[in-house]
mmCIF file of N, CA and C in Angstrom:
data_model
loop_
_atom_site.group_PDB
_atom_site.id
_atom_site.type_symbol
_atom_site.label_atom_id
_atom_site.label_comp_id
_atom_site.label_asym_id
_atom_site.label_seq_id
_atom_site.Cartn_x
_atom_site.Cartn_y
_atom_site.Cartn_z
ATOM 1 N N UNK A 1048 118.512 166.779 149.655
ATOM 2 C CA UNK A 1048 117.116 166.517 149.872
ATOM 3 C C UNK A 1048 116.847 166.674 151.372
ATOM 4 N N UNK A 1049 115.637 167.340 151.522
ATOM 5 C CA UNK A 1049 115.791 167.681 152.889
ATOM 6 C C UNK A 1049 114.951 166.545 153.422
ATOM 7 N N UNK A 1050 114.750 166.235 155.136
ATOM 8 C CA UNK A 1050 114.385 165.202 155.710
ATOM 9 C C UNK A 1050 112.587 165.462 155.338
ATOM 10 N N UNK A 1051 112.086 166.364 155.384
ATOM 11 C CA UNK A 1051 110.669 166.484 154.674
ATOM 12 C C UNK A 1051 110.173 166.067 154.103
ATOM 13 N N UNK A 1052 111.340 166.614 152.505
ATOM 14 C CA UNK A 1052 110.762 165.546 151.337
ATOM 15 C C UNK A 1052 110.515 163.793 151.776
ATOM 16 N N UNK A 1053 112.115 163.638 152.667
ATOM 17 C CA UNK A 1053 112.152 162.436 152.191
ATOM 18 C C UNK A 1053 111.040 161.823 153.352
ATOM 19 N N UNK A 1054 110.553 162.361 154.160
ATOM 20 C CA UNK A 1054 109.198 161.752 155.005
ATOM 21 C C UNK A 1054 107.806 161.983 154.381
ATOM 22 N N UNK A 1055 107.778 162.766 152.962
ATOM 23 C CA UNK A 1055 106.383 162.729 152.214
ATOM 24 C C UNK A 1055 106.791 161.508 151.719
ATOM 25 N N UNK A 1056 107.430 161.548 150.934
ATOM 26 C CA UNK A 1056 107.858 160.162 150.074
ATOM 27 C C UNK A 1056 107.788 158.918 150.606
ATOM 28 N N UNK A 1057 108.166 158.897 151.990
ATOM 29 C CA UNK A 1057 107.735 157.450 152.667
ATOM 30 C C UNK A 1057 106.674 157.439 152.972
ATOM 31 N N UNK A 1058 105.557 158.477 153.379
ATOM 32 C CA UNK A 1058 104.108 158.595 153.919
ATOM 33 C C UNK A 1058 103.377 158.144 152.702
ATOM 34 N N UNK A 1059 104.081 158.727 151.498
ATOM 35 C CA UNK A 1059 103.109 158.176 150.143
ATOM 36 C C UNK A 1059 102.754 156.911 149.791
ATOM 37 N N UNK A 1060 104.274 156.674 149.306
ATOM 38 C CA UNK A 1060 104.700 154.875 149.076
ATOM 39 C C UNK A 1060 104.083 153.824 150.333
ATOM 40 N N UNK A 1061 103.898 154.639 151.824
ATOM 41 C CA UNK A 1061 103.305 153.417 152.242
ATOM 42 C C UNK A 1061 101.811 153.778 152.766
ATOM 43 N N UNK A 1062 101.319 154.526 151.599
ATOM 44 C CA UNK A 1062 100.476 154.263 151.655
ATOM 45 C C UNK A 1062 99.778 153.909 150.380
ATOM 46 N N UNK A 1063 100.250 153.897 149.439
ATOM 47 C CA UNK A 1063 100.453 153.306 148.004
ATOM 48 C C UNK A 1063 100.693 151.779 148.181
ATOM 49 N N UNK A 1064 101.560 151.052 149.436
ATOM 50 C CA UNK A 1064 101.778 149.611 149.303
ATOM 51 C C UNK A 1064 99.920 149.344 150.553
ATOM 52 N N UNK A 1065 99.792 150.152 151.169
ATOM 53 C CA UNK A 1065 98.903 149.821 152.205
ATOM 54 C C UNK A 1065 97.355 149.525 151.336
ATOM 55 N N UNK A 1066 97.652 150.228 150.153
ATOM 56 C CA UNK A 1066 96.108 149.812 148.911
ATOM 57 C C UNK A 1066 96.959 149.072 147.927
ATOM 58 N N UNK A 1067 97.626 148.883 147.986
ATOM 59 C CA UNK A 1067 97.831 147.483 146.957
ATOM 60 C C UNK A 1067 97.463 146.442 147.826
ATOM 61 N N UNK A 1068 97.868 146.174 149.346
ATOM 62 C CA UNK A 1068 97.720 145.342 149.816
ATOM 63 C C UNK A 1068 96.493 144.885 150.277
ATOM 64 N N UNK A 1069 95.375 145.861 150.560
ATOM 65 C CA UNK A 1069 93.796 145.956 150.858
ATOM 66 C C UNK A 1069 93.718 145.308 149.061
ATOM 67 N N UNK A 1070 93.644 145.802 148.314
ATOM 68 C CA UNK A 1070 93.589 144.933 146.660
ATOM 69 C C UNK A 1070 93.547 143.446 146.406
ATOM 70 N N UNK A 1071 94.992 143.273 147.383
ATOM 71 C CA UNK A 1071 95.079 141.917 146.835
ATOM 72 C C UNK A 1071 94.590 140.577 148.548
ATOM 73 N N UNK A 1072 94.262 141.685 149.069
ATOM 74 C CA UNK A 1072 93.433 140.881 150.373
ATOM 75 C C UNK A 1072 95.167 140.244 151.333
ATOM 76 N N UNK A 1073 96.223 141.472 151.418
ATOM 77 C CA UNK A 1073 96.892 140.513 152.672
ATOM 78 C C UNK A 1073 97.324 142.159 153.286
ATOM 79 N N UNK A 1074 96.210 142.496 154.119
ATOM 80 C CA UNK A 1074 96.284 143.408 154.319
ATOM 81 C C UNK A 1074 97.252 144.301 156.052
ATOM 82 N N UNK A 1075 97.324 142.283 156.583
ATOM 83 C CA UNK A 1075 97.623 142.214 157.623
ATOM 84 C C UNK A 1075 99.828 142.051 157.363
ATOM 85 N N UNK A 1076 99.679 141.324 156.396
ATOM 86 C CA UNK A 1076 101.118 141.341 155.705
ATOM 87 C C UNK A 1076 101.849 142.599 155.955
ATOM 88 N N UNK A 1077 101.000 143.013 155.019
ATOM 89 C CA UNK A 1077 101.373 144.475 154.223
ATOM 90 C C UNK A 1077 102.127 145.917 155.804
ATOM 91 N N UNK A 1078 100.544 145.287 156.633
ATOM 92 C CA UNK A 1078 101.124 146.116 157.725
ATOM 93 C C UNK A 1078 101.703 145.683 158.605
ATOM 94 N N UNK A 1079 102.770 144.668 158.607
ATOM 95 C CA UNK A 1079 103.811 144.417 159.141
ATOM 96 C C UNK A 1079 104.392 144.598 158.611
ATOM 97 N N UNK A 1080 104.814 144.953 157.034
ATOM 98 C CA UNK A 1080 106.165 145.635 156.920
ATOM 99 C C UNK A 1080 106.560 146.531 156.772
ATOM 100 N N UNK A 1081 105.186 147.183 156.721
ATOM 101 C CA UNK A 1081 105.652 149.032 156.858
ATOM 102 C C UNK A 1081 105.709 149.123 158.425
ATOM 103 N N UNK A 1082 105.424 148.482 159.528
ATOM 104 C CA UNK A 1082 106.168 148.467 160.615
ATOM 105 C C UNK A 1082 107.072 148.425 160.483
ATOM 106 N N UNK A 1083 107.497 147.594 160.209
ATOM 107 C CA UNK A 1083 108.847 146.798 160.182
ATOM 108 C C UNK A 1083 110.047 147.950 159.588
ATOM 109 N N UNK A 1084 109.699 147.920 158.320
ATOM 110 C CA UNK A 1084 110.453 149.158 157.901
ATOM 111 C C UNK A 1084 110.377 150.789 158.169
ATOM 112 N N UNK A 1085 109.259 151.208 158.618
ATOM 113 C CA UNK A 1085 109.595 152.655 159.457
ATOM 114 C C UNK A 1085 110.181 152.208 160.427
ATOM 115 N N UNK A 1086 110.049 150.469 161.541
ATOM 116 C CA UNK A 1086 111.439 150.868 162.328
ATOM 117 C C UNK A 1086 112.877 151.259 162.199
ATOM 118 N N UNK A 1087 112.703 150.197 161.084
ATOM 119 C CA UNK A 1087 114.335 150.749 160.313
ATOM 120 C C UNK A 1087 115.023 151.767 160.320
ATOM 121 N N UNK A 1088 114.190 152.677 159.246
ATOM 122 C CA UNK A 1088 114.222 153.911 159.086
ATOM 123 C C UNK A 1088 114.312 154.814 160.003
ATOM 124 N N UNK A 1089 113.471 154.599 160.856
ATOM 125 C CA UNK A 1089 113.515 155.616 162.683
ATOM 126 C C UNK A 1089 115.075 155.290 163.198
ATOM 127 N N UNK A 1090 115.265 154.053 163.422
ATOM 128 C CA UNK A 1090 116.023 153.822 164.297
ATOM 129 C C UNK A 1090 117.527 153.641 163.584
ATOM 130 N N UNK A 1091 117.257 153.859 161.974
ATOM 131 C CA UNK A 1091 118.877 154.075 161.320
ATOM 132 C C UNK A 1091 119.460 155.685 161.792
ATOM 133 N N UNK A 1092 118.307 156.793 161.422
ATOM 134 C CA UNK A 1092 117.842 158.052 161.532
ATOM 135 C C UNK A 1092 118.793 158.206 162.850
ATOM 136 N N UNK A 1093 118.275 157.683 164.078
ATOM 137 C CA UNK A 1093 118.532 157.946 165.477
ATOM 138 C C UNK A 1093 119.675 157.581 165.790
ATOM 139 N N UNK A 1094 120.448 156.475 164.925
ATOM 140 C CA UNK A 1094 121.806 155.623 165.694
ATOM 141 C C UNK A 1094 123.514 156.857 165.311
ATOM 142 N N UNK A 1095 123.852 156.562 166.584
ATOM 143 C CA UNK A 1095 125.321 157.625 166.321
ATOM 144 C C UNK A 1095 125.642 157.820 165.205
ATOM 145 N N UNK A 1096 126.378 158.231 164.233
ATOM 146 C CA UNK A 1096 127.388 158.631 163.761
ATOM 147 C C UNK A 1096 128.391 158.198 163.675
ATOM 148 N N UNK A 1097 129.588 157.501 162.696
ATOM 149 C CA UNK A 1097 130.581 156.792 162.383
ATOM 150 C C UNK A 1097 131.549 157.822 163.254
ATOM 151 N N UNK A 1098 132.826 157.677 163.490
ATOM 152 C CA UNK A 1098 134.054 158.295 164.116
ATOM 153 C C UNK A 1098 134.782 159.426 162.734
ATOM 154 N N UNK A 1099 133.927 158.777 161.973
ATOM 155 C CA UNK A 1099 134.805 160.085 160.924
ATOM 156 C C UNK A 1099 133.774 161.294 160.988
ATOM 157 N N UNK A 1100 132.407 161.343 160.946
ATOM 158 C CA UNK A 1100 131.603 162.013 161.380
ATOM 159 C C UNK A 1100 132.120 163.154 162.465
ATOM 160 N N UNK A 1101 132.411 162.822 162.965
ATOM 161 C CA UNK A 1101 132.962 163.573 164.438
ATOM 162 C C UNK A 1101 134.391 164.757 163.636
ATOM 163 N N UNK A 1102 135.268 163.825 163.248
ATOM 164 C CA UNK A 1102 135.836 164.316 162.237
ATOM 165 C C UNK A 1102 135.511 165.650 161.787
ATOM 166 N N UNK A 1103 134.394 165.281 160.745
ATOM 167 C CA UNK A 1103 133.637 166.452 159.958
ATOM 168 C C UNK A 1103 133.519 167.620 160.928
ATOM 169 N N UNK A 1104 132.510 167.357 162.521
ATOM 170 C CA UNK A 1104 131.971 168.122 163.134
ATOM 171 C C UNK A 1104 133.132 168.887 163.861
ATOM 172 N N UNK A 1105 134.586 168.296 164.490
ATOM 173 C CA UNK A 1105 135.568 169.194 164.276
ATOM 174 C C UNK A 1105 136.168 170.411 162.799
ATOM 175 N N UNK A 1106 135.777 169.816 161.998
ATOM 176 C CA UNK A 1106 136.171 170.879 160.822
ATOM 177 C C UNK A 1106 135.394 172.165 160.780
ATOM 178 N N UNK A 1107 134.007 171.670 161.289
ATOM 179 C CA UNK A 1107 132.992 172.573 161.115
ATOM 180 C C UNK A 1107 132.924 173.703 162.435
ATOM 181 N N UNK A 1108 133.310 173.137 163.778
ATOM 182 C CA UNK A 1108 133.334 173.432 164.613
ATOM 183 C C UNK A 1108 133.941 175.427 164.538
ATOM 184 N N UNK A 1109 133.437 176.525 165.180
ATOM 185 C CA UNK A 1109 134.257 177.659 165.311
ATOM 186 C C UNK A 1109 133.632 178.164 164.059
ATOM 187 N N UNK A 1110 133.798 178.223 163.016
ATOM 188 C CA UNK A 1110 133.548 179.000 161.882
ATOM 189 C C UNK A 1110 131.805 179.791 161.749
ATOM 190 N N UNK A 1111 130.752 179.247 162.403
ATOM 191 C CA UNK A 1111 129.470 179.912 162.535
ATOM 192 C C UNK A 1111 128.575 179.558 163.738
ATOM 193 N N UNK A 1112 128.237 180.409 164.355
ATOM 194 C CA UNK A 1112 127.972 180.639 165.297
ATOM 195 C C UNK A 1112 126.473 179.493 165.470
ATOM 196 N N UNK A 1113 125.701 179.519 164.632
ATOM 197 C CA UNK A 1113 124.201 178.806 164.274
ATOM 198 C C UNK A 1113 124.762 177.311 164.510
ATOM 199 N N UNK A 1114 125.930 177.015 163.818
ATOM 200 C CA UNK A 1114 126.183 175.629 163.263
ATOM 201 C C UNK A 1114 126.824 175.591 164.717
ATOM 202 N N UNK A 1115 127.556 176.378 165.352
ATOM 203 C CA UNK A 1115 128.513 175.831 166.409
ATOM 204 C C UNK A 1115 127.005 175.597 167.710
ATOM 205 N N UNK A 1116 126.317 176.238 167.910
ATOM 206 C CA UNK A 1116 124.520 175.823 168.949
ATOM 207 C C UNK A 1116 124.520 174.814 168.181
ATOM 208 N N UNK A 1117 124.188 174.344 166.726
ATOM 209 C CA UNK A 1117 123.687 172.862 166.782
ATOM 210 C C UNK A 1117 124.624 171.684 167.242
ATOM 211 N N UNK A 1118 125.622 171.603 167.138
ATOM 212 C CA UNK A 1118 127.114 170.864 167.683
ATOM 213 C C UNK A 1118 126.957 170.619 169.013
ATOM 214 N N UNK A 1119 127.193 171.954 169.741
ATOM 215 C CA UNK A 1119 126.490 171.814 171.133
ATOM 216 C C UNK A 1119 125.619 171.094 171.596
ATOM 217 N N UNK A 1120 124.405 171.361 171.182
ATOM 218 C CA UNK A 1120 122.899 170.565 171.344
ATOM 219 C C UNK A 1120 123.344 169.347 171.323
ATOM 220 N N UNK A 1121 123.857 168.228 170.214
ATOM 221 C CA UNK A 1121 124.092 167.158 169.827
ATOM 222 C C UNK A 1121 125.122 166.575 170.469
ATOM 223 N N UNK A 1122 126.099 167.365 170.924
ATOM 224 C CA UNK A 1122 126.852 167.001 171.452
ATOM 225 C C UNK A 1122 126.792 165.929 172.958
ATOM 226 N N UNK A 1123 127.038 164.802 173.539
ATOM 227 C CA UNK A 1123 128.121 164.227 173.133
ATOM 228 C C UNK A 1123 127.981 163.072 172.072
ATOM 229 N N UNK A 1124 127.116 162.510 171.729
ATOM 230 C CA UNK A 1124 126.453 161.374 171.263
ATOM 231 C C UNK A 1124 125.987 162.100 169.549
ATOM 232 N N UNK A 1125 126.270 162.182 168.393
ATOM 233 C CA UNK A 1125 125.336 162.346 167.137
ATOM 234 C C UNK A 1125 124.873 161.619 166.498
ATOM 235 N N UNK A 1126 123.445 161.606 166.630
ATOM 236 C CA UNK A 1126 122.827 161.307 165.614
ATOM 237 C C UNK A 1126 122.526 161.643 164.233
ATOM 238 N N UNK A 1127 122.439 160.438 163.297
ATOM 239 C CA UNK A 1127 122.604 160.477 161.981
ATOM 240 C C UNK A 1127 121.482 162.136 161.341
ATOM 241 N N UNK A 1128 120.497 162.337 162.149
ATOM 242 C CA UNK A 1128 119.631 163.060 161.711
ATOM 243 C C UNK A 1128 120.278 164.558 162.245
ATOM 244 N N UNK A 1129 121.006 164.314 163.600
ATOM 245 C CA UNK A 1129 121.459 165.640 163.854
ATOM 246 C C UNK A 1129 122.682 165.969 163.150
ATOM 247 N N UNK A 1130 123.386 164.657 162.599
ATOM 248 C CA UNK A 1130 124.478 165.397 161.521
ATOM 249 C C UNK A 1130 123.988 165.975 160.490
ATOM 250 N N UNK A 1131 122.765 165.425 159.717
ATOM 251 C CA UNK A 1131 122.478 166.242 158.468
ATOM 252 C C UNK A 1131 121.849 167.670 158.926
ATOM 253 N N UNK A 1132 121.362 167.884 160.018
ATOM 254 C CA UNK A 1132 120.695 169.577 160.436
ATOM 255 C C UNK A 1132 122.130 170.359 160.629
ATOM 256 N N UNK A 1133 123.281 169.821 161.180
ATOM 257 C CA UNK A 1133 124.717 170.343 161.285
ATOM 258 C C UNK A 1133 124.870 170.524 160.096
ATOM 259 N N UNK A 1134 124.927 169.440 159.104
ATOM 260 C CA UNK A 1134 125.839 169.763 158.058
ATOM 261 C C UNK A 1134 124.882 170.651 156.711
ATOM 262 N N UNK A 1135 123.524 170.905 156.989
ATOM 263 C CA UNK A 1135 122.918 171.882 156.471
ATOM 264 C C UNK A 1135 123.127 173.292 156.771
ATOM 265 N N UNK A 1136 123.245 173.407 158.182
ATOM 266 C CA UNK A 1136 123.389 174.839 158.635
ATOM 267 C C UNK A 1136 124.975 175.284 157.877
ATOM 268 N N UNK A 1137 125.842 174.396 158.332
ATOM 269 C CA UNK A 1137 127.276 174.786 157.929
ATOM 270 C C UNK A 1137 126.809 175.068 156.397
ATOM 271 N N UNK A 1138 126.415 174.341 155.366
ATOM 272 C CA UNK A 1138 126.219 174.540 153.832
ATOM 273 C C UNK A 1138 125.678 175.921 153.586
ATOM 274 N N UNK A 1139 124.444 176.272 154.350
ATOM 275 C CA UNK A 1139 123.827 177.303 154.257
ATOM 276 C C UNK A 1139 124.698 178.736 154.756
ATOM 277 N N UNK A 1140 125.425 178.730 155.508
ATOM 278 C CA UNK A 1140 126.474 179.692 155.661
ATOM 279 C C UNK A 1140 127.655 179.752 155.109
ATOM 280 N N UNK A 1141 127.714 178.751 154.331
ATOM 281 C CA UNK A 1141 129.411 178.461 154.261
ATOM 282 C C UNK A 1141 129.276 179.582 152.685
ATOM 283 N N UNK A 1142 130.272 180.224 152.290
ATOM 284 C CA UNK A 1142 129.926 181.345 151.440
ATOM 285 C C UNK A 1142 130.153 180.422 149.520
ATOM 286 N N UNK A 1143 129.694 180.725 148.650
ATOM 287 C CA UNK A 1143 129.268 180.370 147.744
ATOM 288 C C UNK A 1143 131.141 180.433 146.834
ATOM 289 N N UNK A 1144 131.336 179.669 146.087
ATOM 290 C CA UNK A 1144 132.463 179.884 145.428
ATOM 291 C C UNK A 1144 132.118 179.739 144.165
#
């Protein structure tokens, strides 16, 4: 699932909880926790990468030229969002079996 979908899907749902909550009159509630939780979400998105991660990005490393610029870019620090654009590019080249 690409990061797109999954940012319609949160734009929907909160705005699907943002009229339930105008509905039932706690409208001030409501928008504290879709604060609350797009911080989450932003800031899970943004935080490094586990040590096995790195791992991966050595395996991947050398084999395509596209995937080896995004490595670079990200490099030294990865973020959770720049591993999944890495580990898309590698998928998208990697040859079909």
């Amino acid at each position: 699932m690409s990061l797109t979908i999954i940012l319609a899907i949160a734009i929907a749902l909160s705005l699907a909880f943002h009229f339930v909550g105008v509905y039932v009159g706690a409208k001030k509630t409501v928008w504290a926790m879709l604060v609350f939780v797009w911080a989450i979400v932003v800031g899970t998105a943004m935080n490094e990468i586990k040590p096995a991660g790195y791992e991966d990005i050595e395996k991947m490393r050398g084999q395509f030229r596209d995937t080896d610029k995004l490595i670079e870019e990200a490099m030294p620090e990865v973020s959770l969002y720049e591993m999944i654009t890495i580990k898309k590019s590698y998928h998208t080249n990697k040859p079909k079996r």
